[in-house]
C-alpha cells in the first residue's frame, strides 16, 4: 500500500489498476488530494473507489478537478443515453429488455474522435444480485513493452484509422467521426510509449494493402487481449472506476441478463490528439 497526500493507494496487479482509500467523493477535495489521485491514475492507468454514494452533481464535480467535461461523440442509442439535465453524464442502464451492452469488445473510449476523451469515470448504482457485470482493463504500456524490437521498429511511424461506426449502436442514425492516430503513441504525463489501436474502432492501418493491414491488426488485437497485462474489476454498489483512455483499454462483460446493472459515466475532455512516438 502507498500513501499519496493522505489517500491510500493499493495496487491490484503489477501492470494496471489500484484501489484508492481514505477519500470521500461526496465532499469537495483538497488540492493535495486531487494531486494524489492524479498521480495514482498516471501510475496505474485505472483507479477504483468503493462505497461512494455520489449523485450526478458530485460526479461532475469530481471529474472537473481533472479537466473540462466531454460530451459523447454519439447520439442517443439503446445502449446508453445522456442525462437530460447534464448531457455530459451518460446513463448506462441494462436489464432484461437490453439487446446489448456498451463496450462488449476491447476498446478505448471514442478513439474515433480527433481528440479522444482523456479519461472516463463510471459510477455503478445498481449491481446484479447474483454477481456478474465485471469490467476488464488492460495496460497498453505493458502490451507495447512485450512486443519484439523488430515489431516495435516496424510499427513506429505508422498510423491507423479509427471509425466509431464499427463499435457504436447500429440502431441510431448518428454519423460517427473517423480519425487517424499513431499506432505507437507517447503518454503526455509519463512519456512512456503505448499501443493505440483497439478492436472496437480501429479499422485499418494507413498506407498498407488491405490484407497486410488486416493481418497485422488482428495480431495486435490478440496481443493486446493477452491476460498477462489485464485485470478484472468486480463491481459493488457505489463503486467507481476512473480510467485513463490514453494508456488503457477495457471491455464490459454481459453475463448478468436478465438482471439489472445501472449507473452513470462522465468523461474528461482530451486536450490534444494522441502523440506519435518519435523513435
CSV table of C-alpha atoms in Angstrom, one decimal:
chain,number,residue,atom,x,y,z
A,1,UNK,CA,0.0,0.0,0.0
A,2,UNK,CA,1.2,3.5,-0.9
A,3,UNK,CA,0.2,6.8,0.6
A,4,UNK,CA,-0.2,9.9,-1.5
A,5,UNK,CA,-1.5,13.2,0.0
A,6,UNK,CA,-3.2,11.2,2.9
A,7,UNK,CA,-5.0,8.9,0.4
A,8,UNK,CA,-4.1,5.2,0.3
A,9,UNK,CA,-3.2,3.5,-3.0
A,10,UNK,CA,-3.3,-0.3,-3.1
A,11,UNK,CA,-2.0,-1.8,-6.4
A,12,UNK,CA,-4.2,-4.6,-7.7
A,13,UNK,CA,-1.9,-6.1,-10.4
A,14,UNK,CA,1.7,-5.5,-11.4
A,15,UNK,CA,0.7,-3.7,-14.6
A,16,UNK,CA,-2.7,-2.0,-14.2
A,17,UNK,CA,-5.2,-1.0,-11.5
A,18,UNK,CA,-5.2,0.3,-8.0
A,19,UNK,CA,-7.8,0.9,-5.3
A,20,UNK,CA,-7.9,4.3,-3.6
A,21,UNK,CA,-8.9,4.7,0.0
A,22,UNK,CA,-9.3,7.3,2.7
A,23,UNK,CA,-11.2,9.7,0.5
A,24,UNK,CA,-14.8,10.8,0.4
A,25,UNK,CA,-16.0,11.8,-3.0
A,26,UNK,CA,-19.4,13.1,-1.7
A,27,UNK,CA,-17.4,16.1,-0.4
A,28,UNK,CA,-15.1,18.7,-2.1
A,29,UNK,CA,-11.5,17.6,-2.3
A,30,UNK,CA,-8.4,19.4,-1.1
A,31,UNK,CA,-5.8,20.3,-3.8
A,32,UNK,CA,-3.3,17.8,-2.4
A,33,UNK,CA,-6.0,15.0,-2.6
A,34,UNK,CA,-6.6,15.9,-6.3
A,35,UNK,CA,-2.8,15.8,-6.9
A,36,UNK,CA,-2.5,12.4,-5.2
A,37,UNK,CA,-5.4,10.9,-7.2
A,38,UNK,CA,-3.9,12.3,-10.5
A,39,UNK,CA,-0.5,10.7,-9.6
A,40,UNK,CA,-2.2,7.4,-8.9
A,41,UNK,CA,-4.0,7.5,-12.2
A,42,UNK,CA,-0.8,8.3,-14.0
A,43,UNK,CA,1.0,5.3,-12.4
A,44,UNK,CA,-1.7,2.7,-12.5
A,45,UNK,CA,-3.9,3.6,-15.6
A,46,UNK,CA,-7.2,2.9,-13.8
A,47,UNK,CA,-8.1,3.5,-10.2
A,48,UNK,CA,-11.1,2.4,-8.2
A,49,UNK,CA,-13.1,3.8,-5.3
A,50,UNK,CA,-15.5,1.8,-3.1
A,51,UNK,CA,-18.6,2.9,-1.2
A,52,UNK,CA,-19.0,6.4,-2.8
A,53,UNK,CA,-22.8,7.2,-2.9
A,54,UNK,CA,-22.4,10.2,-5.1
A,55,UNK,CA,-25.1,12.0,-7.1
A,56,UNK,CA,-24.7,13.4,-10.5
A,57,UNK,CA,-23.6,16.9,-9.3
A,58,UNK,CA,-20.9,15.2,-7.1
A,59,UNK,CA,-19.9,13.0,-10.0
A,60,UNK,CA,-19.4,16.0,-12.3
A,61,UNK,CA,-17.6,18.0,-9.6
A,62,UNK,CA,-15.1,15.2,-9.1
A,63,UNK,CA,-14.5,14.9,-12.9
A,64,UNK,CA,-14.0,18.6,-13.2
A,65,UNK,CA,-11.0,18.6,-10.9
A,66,UNK,CA,-9.1,16.9,-13.8
A,67,UNK,CA,-10.3,18.9,-16.8
A,68,UNK,CA,-13.3,20.0,-18.8
A,69,UNK,CA,-16.2,17.6,-19.3
A,70,UNK,CA,-16.5,15.8,-22.6
A,71,UNK,CA,-19.8,15.1,-24.4
A,72,UNK,CA,-20.0,11.7,-26.1
A,73,UNK,CA,-19.5,11.9,-29.9
A,74,UNK,CA,-22.6,9.7,-30.5
A,75,UNK,CA,-26.2,10.4,-30.0
A,76,UNK,CA,-28.9,8.6,-28.0
A,77,UNK,CA,-29.0,4.8,-28.6
A,78,UNK,CA,-30.4,1.7,-27.0
A,79,UNK,CA,-27.2,1.1,-25.1
A,80,UNK,CA,-26.8,4.3,-23.2
A,81,UNK,CA,-28.4,7.8,-23.1
A,82,UNK,CA,-27.3,11.3,-22.0
A,83,UNK,CA,-28.9,12.7,-18.9
A,84,UNK,CA,-31.5,15.4,-19.7
A,85,UNK,CA,-30.1,17.9,-17.1
A,86,UNK,CA,-26.4,17.0,-17.5
A,87,UNK,CA,-25.7,16.0,-21.1
A,88,UNK,CA,-22.1,15.2,-20.2
A,89,UNK,CA,-23.4,12.4,-17.9
A,90,UNK,CA,-24.4,9.3,-19.8
A,91,UNK,CA,-26.8,6.8,-18.1
A,92,UNK,CA,-25.7,3.2,-18.6
A,93,UNK,CA,-28.7,1.0,-17.7
A,94,UNK,CA,-29.0,-2.6,-18.8
A,95,UNK,CA,-31.8,-5.0,-17.9
A,96,UNK,CA,-34.0,-7.8,-19.3
A,97,UNK,CA,-35.0,-5.6,-22.2
A,98,UNK,CA,-31.5,-4.8,-23.3
A,99,UNK,CA,-30.3,-6.3,-26.6
A,100,UNK,CA,-26.7,-5.5,-25.9
A,101,UNK,CA,-24.5,-3.6,-23.5
A,102,UNK,CA,-21.9,-0.9,-24.3
A,103,UNK,CA,-18.3,-1.9,-24.8
A,104,UNK,CA,-18.6,-5.7,-25.3
A,105,UNK,CA,-15.3,-5.7,-27.2
A,106,UNK,CA,-11.9,-4.4,-26.2
A,107,UNK,CA,-11.7,-0.6,-26.8
A,108,UNK,CA,-10.6,2.7,-25.6
A,109,UNK,CA,-13.4,5.3,-25.4
A,110,UNK,CA,-14.1,7.2,-28.6
A,111,UNK,CA,-10.7,6.8,-30.2
A,112,UNK,CA,-12.6,7.7,-33.4
A,113,UNK,CA,-12.6,11.3,-32.3
A,114,UNK,CA,-9.9,13.7,-33.5
A,115,UNK,CA,-9.2,14.4,-29.8
A,116,UNK,CA,-10.5,11.5,-27.8
A,117,UNK,CA,-11.6,11.9,-24.2
A,118,UNK,CA,-8.7,11.9,-21.7
A,119,UNK,CA,-10.4,9.8,-19.1
A,120,UNK,CA,-13.8,8.2,-18.1
A,121,UNK,CA,-15.4,7.9,-14.6
A,122,UNK,CA,-18.1,5.3,-14.2
A,123,UNK,CA,-20.2,5.1,-11.0
A,124,UNK,CA,-22.4,2.0,-10.6
A,125,UNK,CA,-25.6,2.4,-8.5
A,126,UNK,CA,-27.3,-0.9,-9.1
A,127,UNK,CA,-25.3,-4.2,-9.3
A,128,UNK,CA,-26.7,-7.6,-10.4
A,129,UNK,CA,-27.7,-9.6,-7.2
A,130,UNK,CA,-26.1,-12.8,-8.4
A,131,UNK,CA,-22.8,-11.3,-9.4
A,132,UNK,CA,-21.5,-10.6,-12.9
A,133,UNK,CA,-21.1,-7.4,-14.9
A,134,UNK,CA,-17.4,-7.2,-14.3
A,135,UNK,CA,-15.2,-4.9,-16.4
A,136,UNK,CA,-11.8,-6.0,-17.8
A,137,UNK,CA,-8.9,-3.5,-18.1
A,138,UNK,CA,-5.6,-3.8,-19.9
A,139,UNK,CA,-2.4,-1.8,-19.9
A,140,UNK,CA,-1.2,-0.6,-23.3
A,141,UNK,CA,2.2,0.2,-21.8
A,142,UNK,CA,2.7,-3.4,-21.0
A,143,UNK,CA,1.3,-4.5,-24.3
A,144,UNK,CA,3.8,-2.3,-26.1
A,145,UNK,CA,6.7,-3.3,-23.9
A,146,UNK,CA,6.1,-7.0,-24.7
A,147,UNK,CA,6.5,-6.6,-28.4
A,148,UNK,CA,9.7,-7.7,-30.1
A,149,UNK,CA,12.3,-5.0,-31.0
A,150,UNK,CA,11.7,-5.6,-34.7
A,151,UNK,CA,7.9,-5.3,-34.4
A,152,UNK,CA,8.3,-2.0,-32.4
A,153,UNK,CA,10.5,-0.7,-35.2
A,154,UNK,CA,8.0,-1.7,-37.9
A,155,UNK,CA,5.1,-0.1,-36.1
A,156,UNK,CA,7.0,3.2,-35.3
A,157,UNK,CA,5.7,6.0,-37.5
A,158,UNK,CA,2.6,4.1,-38.8
A,159,UNK,CA,-0.9,5.4,-38.3
A,160,UNK,CA,-4.3,3.7,-38.2
A,161,UNK,CA,-7.9,4.7,-39.0
A,162,UNK,CA,-10.5,4.7,-36.2
A,163,UNK,CA,-14.1,4.6,-37.1
A,164,UNK,CA,-16.9,5.0,-34.5
A,165,UNK,CA,-19.5,3.2,-36.6
A,166,UNK,CA,-17.6,-0.1,-36.0
A,167,UNK,CA,-18.4,-0.1,-32.3
A,168,UNK,CA,-21.3,2.1,-31.5
A,169,UNK,CA,-25.0,1.3,-31.6
A,170,UNK,CA,-26.1,0.5,-35.2
A,171,UNK,CA,-29.7,1.3,-34.3
A,172,UNK,CA,-29.0,5.1,-34.5
A,173,UNK,CA,-28.7,7.4,-37.5
A,174,UNK,CA,-25.8,9.2,-35.9
A,175,UNK,CA,-22.8,9.8,-38.2
A,176,UNK,CA,-19.7,9.0,-36.1
A,177,UNK,CA,-16.3,10.6,-36.6
A,178,UNK,CA,-13.4,8.9,-38.4
A,179,UNK,CA,-9.8,9.8,-37.3
A,180,UNK,CA,-6.3,8.7,-37.9
A,181,UNK,CA,-3.9,8.2,-34.9
A,182,UNK,CA,-0.4,6.9,-34.4
A,183,UNK,CA,-0.2,3.1,-33.7
A,184,UNK,CA,2.6,3.8,-31.2
A,185,UNK,CA,1.9,6.8,-29.1
A,186,UNK,CA,3.5,8.6,-26.1
A,187,UNK,CA,1.6,9.4,-22.9
A,188,UNK,CA,1.8,13.2,-22.3
A,189,UNK,CA,2.1,12.8,-18.5
A,190,UNK,CA,4.6,9.9,-18.2
A,191,UNK,CA,6.5,10.0,-21.5
A,192,UNK,CA,6.0,6.2,-21.9
A,193,UNK,CA,5.2,4.5,-25.2
A,194,UNK,CA,2.0,2.6,-25.6
A,195,UNK,CA,-0.1,0.8,-28.3
A,196,UNK,CA,-3.0,2.9,-29.6
A,197,UNK,CA,-5.2,0.5,-31.7
A,198,UNK,CA,-8.3,-1.3,-30.5
A,199,UNK,CA,-10.6,-4.0,-31.8
A,200,UNK,CA,-13.7,-1.8,-31.2
A,201,UNK,CA,-12.9,1.1,-33.5
A,202,UNK,CA,-9.6,0.6,-35.4
A,203,UNK,CA,-10.4,-0.4,-39.0
A,204,UNK,CA,-7.2,-0.3,-41.0
A,205,UNK,CA,-3.5,0.6,-41.0
A,206,UNK,CA,-3.0,3.6,-43.2
A,207,UNK,CA,-0.8,3.2,-46.3
A,208,UNK,CA,-0.8,-0.7,-46.2
A,209,UNK,CA,-2.6,-3.0,-48.5
A,210,UNK,CA,-5.9,-4.3,-47.0
A,211,UNK,CA,-4.7,-7.9,-46.5
A,212,UNK,CA,-1.5,-6.8,-44.8
A,213,UNK,CA,-3.4,-4.3,-42.6
A,214,UNK,CA,-6.0,-6.9,-41.6
A,215,UNK,CA,-3.3,-9.5,-40.6
A,216,UNK,CA,-1.2,-7.0,-38.6
A,217,UNK,CA,-4.2,-5.5,-36.8
A,218,UNK,CA,-5.5,-9.0,-35.9
A,219,UNK,CA,-2.1,-9.8,-34.4
A,220,UNK,CA,-2.1,-6.6,-32.4
A,221,UNK,CA,-5.7,-7.1,-31.2
A,222,UNK,CA,-4.9,-10.6,-30.0
A,223,UNK,CA,-1.6,-9.4,-28.4
A,224,UNK,CA,-3.4,-6.6,-26.6
A,225,UNK,CA,-6.0,-9.0,-25.3
A,226,UNK,CA,-3.5,-11.3,-23.5
A,227,UNK,CA,-4.4,-11.8,-19.9
A,228,UNK,CA,-0.8,-11.1,-18.6
A,229,UNK,CA,-1.5,-7.3,-18.7
A,230,UNK,CA,-5.2,-7.4,-17.7
A,231,UNK,CA,-7.1,-7.1,-14.5
A,232,UNK,CA,-10.8,-7.9,-13.8
A,233,UNK,CA,-12.8,-5.4,-11.6
A,234,UNK,CA,-15.7,-6.8,-9.6
A,235,UNK,CA,-18.3,-4.1,-9.1
A,236,UNK,CA,-20.1,-3.4,-5.9
A,237,UNK,CA,-22.9,-0.9,-5.3
A,238,UNK,CA,-21.5,2.7,-5.4
A,239,UNK,CA,-18.1,1.6,-6.7
A,240,UNK,CA,-16.3,4.0,-9.1
A,241,UNK,CA,-13.8,3.2,-11.8
A,242,UNK,CA,-11.7,6.1,-13.2
A,243,UNK,CA,-9.6,5.1,-16.2
A,244,UNK,CA,-7.1,6.9,-18.5
A,245,UNK,CA,-8.2,6.3,-22.1
A,246,UNK,CA,-4.7,7.2,-23.4
A,247,UNK,CA,-3.0,4.1,-21.9
A,248,UNK,CA,-5.6,1.5,-21.1
A,249,UNK,CA,-8.3,-0.4,-22.8
A,250,UNK,CA,-11.4,-2.0,-21.3
A,251,UNK,CA,-14.2,-4.5,-22.0
A,252,UNK,CA,-17.6,-4.9,-20.4
A,253,UNK,CA,-18.8,-8.5,-19.5
A,254,UNK,CA,-22.5,-9.1,-20.2
A,255,UNK,CA,-23.1,-12.2,-18.1
A,256,UNK,CA,-25.9,-11.0,-15.9
A,257,UNK,CA,-29.0,-10.9,-18.2
A,258,UNK,CA,-31.9,-10.5,-17.2
A,259,UNK,CA,-30.6,-8.8,-14.1
A,260,UNK,CA,-30.0,-5.0,-13.8
A,261,UNK,CA,-26.8,-3.1,-13.8
A,262,UNK,CA,-27.2,0.7,-13.8
A,263,UNK,CA,-25.0,3.7,-13.3
A,264,UNK,CA,-23.6,6.9,-14.9
A,265,UNK,CA,-20.4,7.7,-16.8
A,266,UNK,CA,-18.8,11.1,-17.0
A,267,UNK,CA,-15.8,11.8,-19.3
A,268,UNK,CA,-13.0,14.3,-19.2
A,269,UNK,CA,-12.2,16.1,-22.4
A,270,UNK,CA,-8.8,15.5,-24.0
A,271,UNK,CA,-6.5,18.4,-24.7
A,272,UNK,CA,-4.6,17.0,-27.7
A,273,UNK,CA,-4.6,14.2,-30.2
A,274,UNK,CA,-2.6,11.0,-29.4
A,275,UNK,CA,1.1,11.9,-29.6
A,276,UNK,CA,3.2,9.9,-32.1
A,277,UNK,CA,6.3,8.2,-30.7
A,278,UNK,CA,9.4,9.7,-32.4
A,279,UNK,CA,11.7,6.7,-32.3
